[in-house]
Coordinates of C-alpha atoms in Angstrom, one line a residue:
Chain A
M1 CA -16.5 -1.6 20.5
M2 CA -18.2 0.2 18.2
R3 CA -20.8 2.7 19.4
D4 CA -23.1 2.7 16.1
L5 CA -24.3 -0.2 13.5
S6 CA -23.6 2.2 10.8
L7 CA -19.8 2.2 12.1
H8 CA -19.9 -1.9 11.5
V9 CA -21.2 -1.1 8.2
L10 CA -18.4 1.4 6.9
D11 CA -16.2 -1.6 8.5
L12 CA -17.7 -4.3 6.3
I13 CA -17.6 -1.6 3.0
E14 CA -13.8 -1.3 3.9
N15 CA -13.7 -5.0 3.6
S16 CA -15.5 -5.0 0.8
I17 CA -13.1 -2.9 -1.0
R18 CA -9.8 -5.0 0.1
A19 CA -11.4 -7.7 -1.5
G20 CA -11.3 -5.7 -4.4
A21 CA -15.3 -5.3 -4.9
T22 CA -16.8 -2.8 -7.3
R23 CA -20.4 -3.4 -6.5
I24 CA -21.4 -3.4 -2.9
W25 CA -25.0 -3.4 -1.6
I26 CA -26.2 -2.4 1.8
T27 CA -29.7 -3.5 2.9
L28 CA -31.3 -2.0 6.0
Q29 CA -34.6 -4.2 6.6
E30 CA -36.8 -3.1 9.8
H31 CA -39.7 -5.9 10.6
P32 CA -41.6 -3.8 13.5
A33 CA -44.4 -6.1 13.9
L34 CA -41.3 -8.9 14.5
D35 CA -39.4 -7.1 16.7
R36 CA -36.4 -7.5 14.2
M37 CA -34.1 -5.6 12.3
E38 CA -31.5 -6.8 9.7
I39 CA -28.4 -5.7 8.0
V40 CA -27.2 -7.1 5.0
V41 CA -23.6 -6.1 3.1
E42 CA -22.6 -7.9 0.0
D43 CA -20.2 -7.6 -2.7
N44 CA -19.0 -8.7 -6.0
G45 CA -15.3 -8.8 -4.5
C46 CA -13.5 -12.1 -3.7
G47 CA -15.1 -13.4 -0.9
F48 CA -14.0 -15.2 2.1
E49 CA -11.4 -17.4 1.5
V50 CA -11.9 -19.5 4.8
S51 CA -14.8 -21.0 6.3
P52 CA -17.4 -18.5 8.2
E53 CA -16.2 -19.9 11.5
R54 CA -12.3 -18.9 10.6
A55 CA -13.8 -16.0 9.5
E56 CA -15.7 -15.0 12.9
D57 CA -12.2 -15.8 14.6
P58 CA -10.9 -12.7 16.2
F59 CA -7.3 -14.2 16.0
Y60 CA -7.9 -14.8 12.2
T61 CA -7.0 -11.7 9.7
T62 CA -6.2 -12.1 6.0
K63 CA -3.4 -9.7 6.8
E64 CA 0.2 -10.6 7.2
D65 CA 1.5 -8.2 9.6
K66 CA -1.1 -8.2 12.2
H67 CA -2.9 -10.8 14.8
T68 CA -6.4 -10.0 15.2
G69 CA -9.5 -9.5 12.7
L70 CA -11.9 -7.9 15.0
G71 CA -14.3 -6.5 13.0
L72 CA -16.7 -9.6 12.4
S73 CA -16.6 -10.9 15.6
L74 CA -17.3 -7.8 17.1
L75 CA -20.5 -7.2 15.1
K76 CA -21.4 -10.9 15.6
A77 CA -21.1 -9.8 19.7
A78 CA -23.1 -6.8 19.3
A79 CA -25.9 -8.8 16.8
E80 CA -26.1 -11.7 19.5
L81 CA -26.4 -9.2 22.4
T82 CA -29.8 -8.5 21.3
G83 CA -30.7 -12.2 20.9
G84 CA -29.6 -11.8 17.0
G85 CA -27.3 -13.4 14.7
M86 CA -24.7 -13.1 11.6
R87 CA -24.7 -15.3 8.9
I88 CA -21.7 -14.9 6.4
G89 CA -21.7 -16.8 3.4
E90 CA -21.8 -15.8 -0.5
S91 CA -23.5 -13.4 -2.4
E92 CA -25.4 -13.1 -5.9
L93 CA -23.2 -10.5 -6.6
G94 CA -20.6 -13.1 -7.0
G95 CA -18.3 -11.9 -3.5
A96 CA -18.9 -12.0 -0.1
K97 CA -22.2 -11.4 2.0
V98 CA -22.7 -10.6 5.7
E99 CA -25.7 -11.2 7.6
V100 CA -26.7 -9.8 10.9
W101 CA -29.9 -9.7 12.9
M102 CA -31.3 -8.8 15.7
G103 CA -33.8 -7.2 18.2
L104 CA -34.8 -4.2 16.8
G105 CA -36.5 -2.9 20.2
H106 CA -33.7 -4.6 22.5
V107 CA -32.2 -2.7 25.2
D108 CA -28.7 -3.5 24.0
R109 CA -29.5 -2.5 20.4
N110 CA -26.4 -0.3 18.9
P111 CA -28.0 2.7 17.7
L112 CA -28.2 3.0 14.1
G113 CA -26.0 6.0 14.1
D114 CA -25.3 8.4 10.6
L115 CA -26.2 5.7 8.2
A116 CA -26.2 8.6 5.6
A117 CA -22.9 9.9 6.7
A118 CA -20.9 6.7 6.4
L119 CA -22.3 5.7 2.6
S120 CA -21.7 9.0 1.4
C121 CA -18.2 9.0 2.5
M122 CA -17.3 6.0 0.8
V123 CA -19.3 7.2 -2.0
C124 CA -17.2 10.3 -2.2
T125 CA -13.7 8.6 -1.1
H126 CA -14.2 5.8 -3.7
P127 CA -16.3 6.8 -7.1
E128 CA -14.8 4.0 -9.0
I129 CA -17.5 1.8 -6.7
E130 CA -21.1 1.5 -7.2
I131 CA -22.6 1.7 -4.0
G132 CA -26.3 0.9 -3.5
C133 CA -28.5 1.1 -0.3
K134 CA -31.7 -0.4 0.1
I135 CA -34.0 0.7 3.3
A136 CA -36.9 -1.4 3.9
V137 CA -39.6 -0.8 6.8
G138 CA -42.1 -3.6 6.9
S139 CA -43.4 -3.8 3.5
S140 CA -42.6 0.1 2.1
V141 CA -38.8 0.2 0.6
R142 CA -36.4 3.0 -0.7
V143 CA -33.3 2.0 -2.8
V144 CA -30.5 4.7 -3.0
Q145 CA -27.9 4.4 -5.5
S146 CA -24.8 6.2 -6.6
S147 CA -24.5 5.2 -10.4
N148 CA -28.4 6.8 -10.3
V149 CA -27.8 10.1 -8.4
K150 CA -24.7 10.5 -10.3
A151 CA -26.4 9.9 -13.6
Q152 CA -29.2 12.8 -12.1
L153 CA -27.0 15.7 -11.4
P154 CA -26.0 17.9 -14.4
E155 CA -23.0 17.0 -15.8
G156 CA -20.5 19.7 -14.3
E157 CA -21.4 18.3 -10.6
R158 CA -20.7 14.4 -11.1
I159 CA -18.0 14.9 -8.8
G160 CA -17.5 12.8 -5.8
L161 CA -18.6 15.8 -3.2
A162 CA -21.6 16.2 -5.0
V163 CA -22.8 12.7 -5.8
A164 CA -21.9 12.2 -2.2
R165 CA -23.9 15.0 -0.8
R166 CA -26.7 13.7 -2.7
V167 CA -26.6 10.4 -1.6
S168 CA -26.8 11.4 1.9
Q169 CA -29.6 13.6 1.7
E170 CA -31.6 10.7 -0.3
I171 CA -30.7 8.2 2.3
K172 CA -31.6 10.6 5.3
R173 CA -34.7 11.3 3.4
A174 CA -35.8 7.5 2.8
L175 CA -35.0 6.4 6.4
A176 CA -37.2 9.2 7.5
D177 CA -40.1 8.6 5.1
L178 CA -40.2 5.3 6.2
G179 CA -40.2 5.8 9.9
A180 CA -36.9 3.8 10.5
Q181 CA -36.0 3.8 13.8
Q182 CA -32.3 4.8 14.9
Chain B
M1 CA 15.6 -6.7 -1.8
S2 CA 14.9 -6.4 1.9
D3 CA 12.5 -9.0 3.6
D4 CA 9.8 -7.0 4.5
K5 CA 9.7 -5.8 0.9
K6 CA 9.3 -9.3 -0.6
I7 CA 5.9 -10.2 -2.1
T8 CA 4.9 -13.3 0.4
S9 CA 1.5 -13.2 -0.1
V10 CA -1.9 -12.6 -2.0
E11 CA -2.8 -9.6 0.3
K12 CA 0.9 -8.1 -0.1
L13 CA 0.8 -8.4 -4.1
R14 CA -3.2 -7.0 -3.6
E15 CA -1.7 -3.8 -1.4
L16 CA 1.4 -3.4 -4.2
K17 CA -1.3 -3.3 -6.7
S18 CA -3.4 -0.9 -5.0
R19 CA -0.4 1.3 -3.8
V20 CA 1.4 1.7 -7.3
K21 CA -2.3 1.9 -8.9
R22 CA -2.7 5.1 -6.8
E23 CA 0.7 6.9 -7.5
I24 CA 0.1 6.4 -11.0
S25 CA -3.4 7.8 -11.0
L26 CA -2.1 10.9 -8.8
R27 CA 0.1 11.9 -11.6
E28 CA -2.1 10.5 -14.4
D29 CA -4.7 11.8 -13.1
G30 CA -3.4 15.5 -12.7
Y31 CA -4.0 15.5 -9.0
Q32 CA -1.4 17.4 -6.7
A33 CA -2.4 15.2 -3.8
C34 CA -3.8 12.1 -2.4
V35 CA -4.9 12.2 1.4
T36 CA -6.0 8.4 3.0
V37 CA -7.7 8.4 6.0
H38 CA -7.4 4.7 7.3
M39 CA -10.2 2.9 8.2
G40 CA -9.8 -0.6 9.5
T41 CA -11.9 -1.4 12.6
C42 CA -9.3 0.0 14.9
G43 CA -9.5 3.6 13.1
I44 CA -13.3 3.4 12.8
A45 CA -13.5 2.5 16.3
S46 CA -11.1 5.5 17.4
G47 CA -12.8 8.0 15.5
A48 CA -11.5 7.9 11.8
P49 CA -15.1 8.9 10.5
E50 CA -14.8 12.2 12.1
V51 CA -11.6 12.6 10.8
L52 CA -12.5 11.8 7.1
D53 CA -16.0 14.1 7.4
A54 CA -13.3 17.0 8.6
V55 CA -11.2 16.4 5.9
L56 CA -14.2 16.6 3.1
D57 CA -15.8 19.5 4.7
E58 CA -11.7 21.1 4.6
L59 CA -12.0 19.6 0.7
E60 CA -14.8 21.3 -0.2
F61 CA -14.1 24.5 1.5
S62 CA -11.1 24.9 -0.6
G63 CA -12.6 24.4 -3.8
R64 CA -9.4 22.3 -4.9
T65 CA -10.7 19.7 -7.5
D66 CA -6.9 18.8 -7.6
I67 CA -6.6 17.1 -4.2
R68 CA -7.6 13.2 -3.9
V69 CA -9.1 11.9 -0.3
T70 CA -9.6 8.6 0.0
T71 CA -10.0 5.6 2.4
S72 CA -7.6 2.3 3.3
G73 CA -7.5 -0.2 5.8
C74 CA -5.6 -0.9 9.0
I75 CA -1.9 -0.1 8.4
G76 CA -0.8 -1.7 11.5
V77 CA -0.5 1.6 13.7
C78 CA -3.8 1.1 15.6
S79 CA -2.5 2.1 18.7
R80 CA -2.0 6.1 17.0
E81 CA -5.2 6.0 15.6
P82 CA -7.3 7.6 13.9
V83 CA -4.2 8.0 11.2
M84 CA -4.3 9.1 8.3
T85 CA -1.3 9.6 4.9
V86 CA -0.9 13.1 2.9
E87 CA 0.9 12.2 -0.2
L88 CA 2.0 15.5 -2.2
L89 CA 2.9 14.8 -5.9
D90 CA 6.9 14.2 -6.0
E91 CA 7.3 14.4 -2.1
K92 CA 7.9 12.3 0.3
K93 CA 4.5 10.8 2.4
V94 CA 3.8 11.6 5.9
L95 CA 1.6 9.2 7.9
Y96 CA 0.1 11.9 10.5
G97 CA -1.3 10.3 13.6
D98 CA -3.5 10.4 16.9
L99 CA -6.2 12.7 15.0
D100 CA -9.3 14.0 15.5
P101 CA -11.2 16.7 13.4
D102 CA -9.7 19.6 14.6
K103 CA -6.2 18.1 14.2
A104 CA -7.1 16.5 10.7
R105 CA -8.2 20.1 9.7
Q106 CA -4.9 21.9 10.2
V107 CA -2.8 19.0 8.6
F108 CA -5.4 19.5 5.5
R109 CA -5.0 23.4 5.7
D110 CA -1.3 23.4 6.4
H111 CA 0.3 20.7 4.8
V112 CA -2.3 19.4 2.0
L113 CA -3.0 23.0 1.0
E114 CA 0.4 25.1 2.3
G115 CA 3.2 22.3 1.6
K116 CA 4.0 22.6 5.2
V117 CA 4.5 19.4 7.3
V118 CA 2.9 19.7 10.7
P119 CA 5.6 17.8 12.7
R120 CA 3.7 17.7 16.4
Y121 CA 1.4 14.7 14.6
V122 CA 3.6 13.0 12.4
V123 CA 4.1 9.0 12.9
T124 CA 6.7 8.3 9.9
L125 CA 8.2 10.5 7.2
G126 CA 9.0 8.8 3.9
D127 CA 8.2 4.8 2.8
G128 CA 7.2 3.8 6.1
A129 CA 4.2 5.7 5.8

C-alpha cells in the first residue's frame, strides 16, 4: 500500500515515462465546499492499449516478465475507501489520463504527502520531459511548469538540480498560499 | 541469440531502445556515470523516493555535473526493493538492493565517486543489472 497520494502520483508519472511521454500534467483540485479532492495525471504518451477494466486489473501488466500490475488497482482502492473512484481514458494531450476523486475530509483518505518532492525529483531525473502541475483550491489556481521555471533561471543554472529545487519551492508555495489540505 | 534476449513484444523493444539510448548518450553527453533508481510501484512503496532523494542530495553535495541520476520502472526484483543500478563508463553495471537512504549514500560515495563496488549490497553484476 502507498502511504501518501503523492507516491501514487509518482507511480503514475513513471507509467507515463514508460509510455514514452514528453509532456506530463498533474492536476490537484480541492473543492472544500463539496468535500471533494481530485487528482488527474495525463500525458502525451502511447496511451492505454487495453480497455479501462483490463488496465485496472491487478493481474494485468504490460511487462512480460511480471504477472501483476498493482499501481492502478491500489490507487482505485485508495479512492474507493473514501467514497470516491477512478476513471481512466484518453487525454487531450494525446496519451493516457488517470482521474481519481475522493472525499477530501474523509478519515480514510491518505495524506497528500510531499507532492513537491515527488514532482521535483522527476523534473531533476528526466529533464527532457515537460512536467506541469496545476493546483486549485476552490476557484483559486496556481500553475507550476518545469519549462517556465527553467526559462526563469540564469543561463548557467538551468541544470536539473537547480530547476528541480525551484519547482519544489514553487509547488510548496502554491500549496501553502492556496491553503491546500494535506 | 538466447531466448531471454529475443524481442518478443513492443514492450521489450521499448526497453531495448531506452537502454541503448541511455548507453549511447552516457558517452556522447560526456557523463562518467549513470545512477538509475528503479521506481516501479514496488520500489515506490518500499522507499525508492527516499533513496532517490538521498542520491540527489549526494550528487548536489559532490558538485559533479558528469553524473546522471535517472529513474526507471520495476526490473523484476521486487523482493529486493528499493534497488538502484550504478553504471560507470566502460565498466559493468552493478545492481544494488535492499537499500535505504544511508546505504544509497554509501553506494554513491564509494562506487559512483570512488569507483569501489560495495559488495554487501550487490544483487547482480554485469548484464543482469
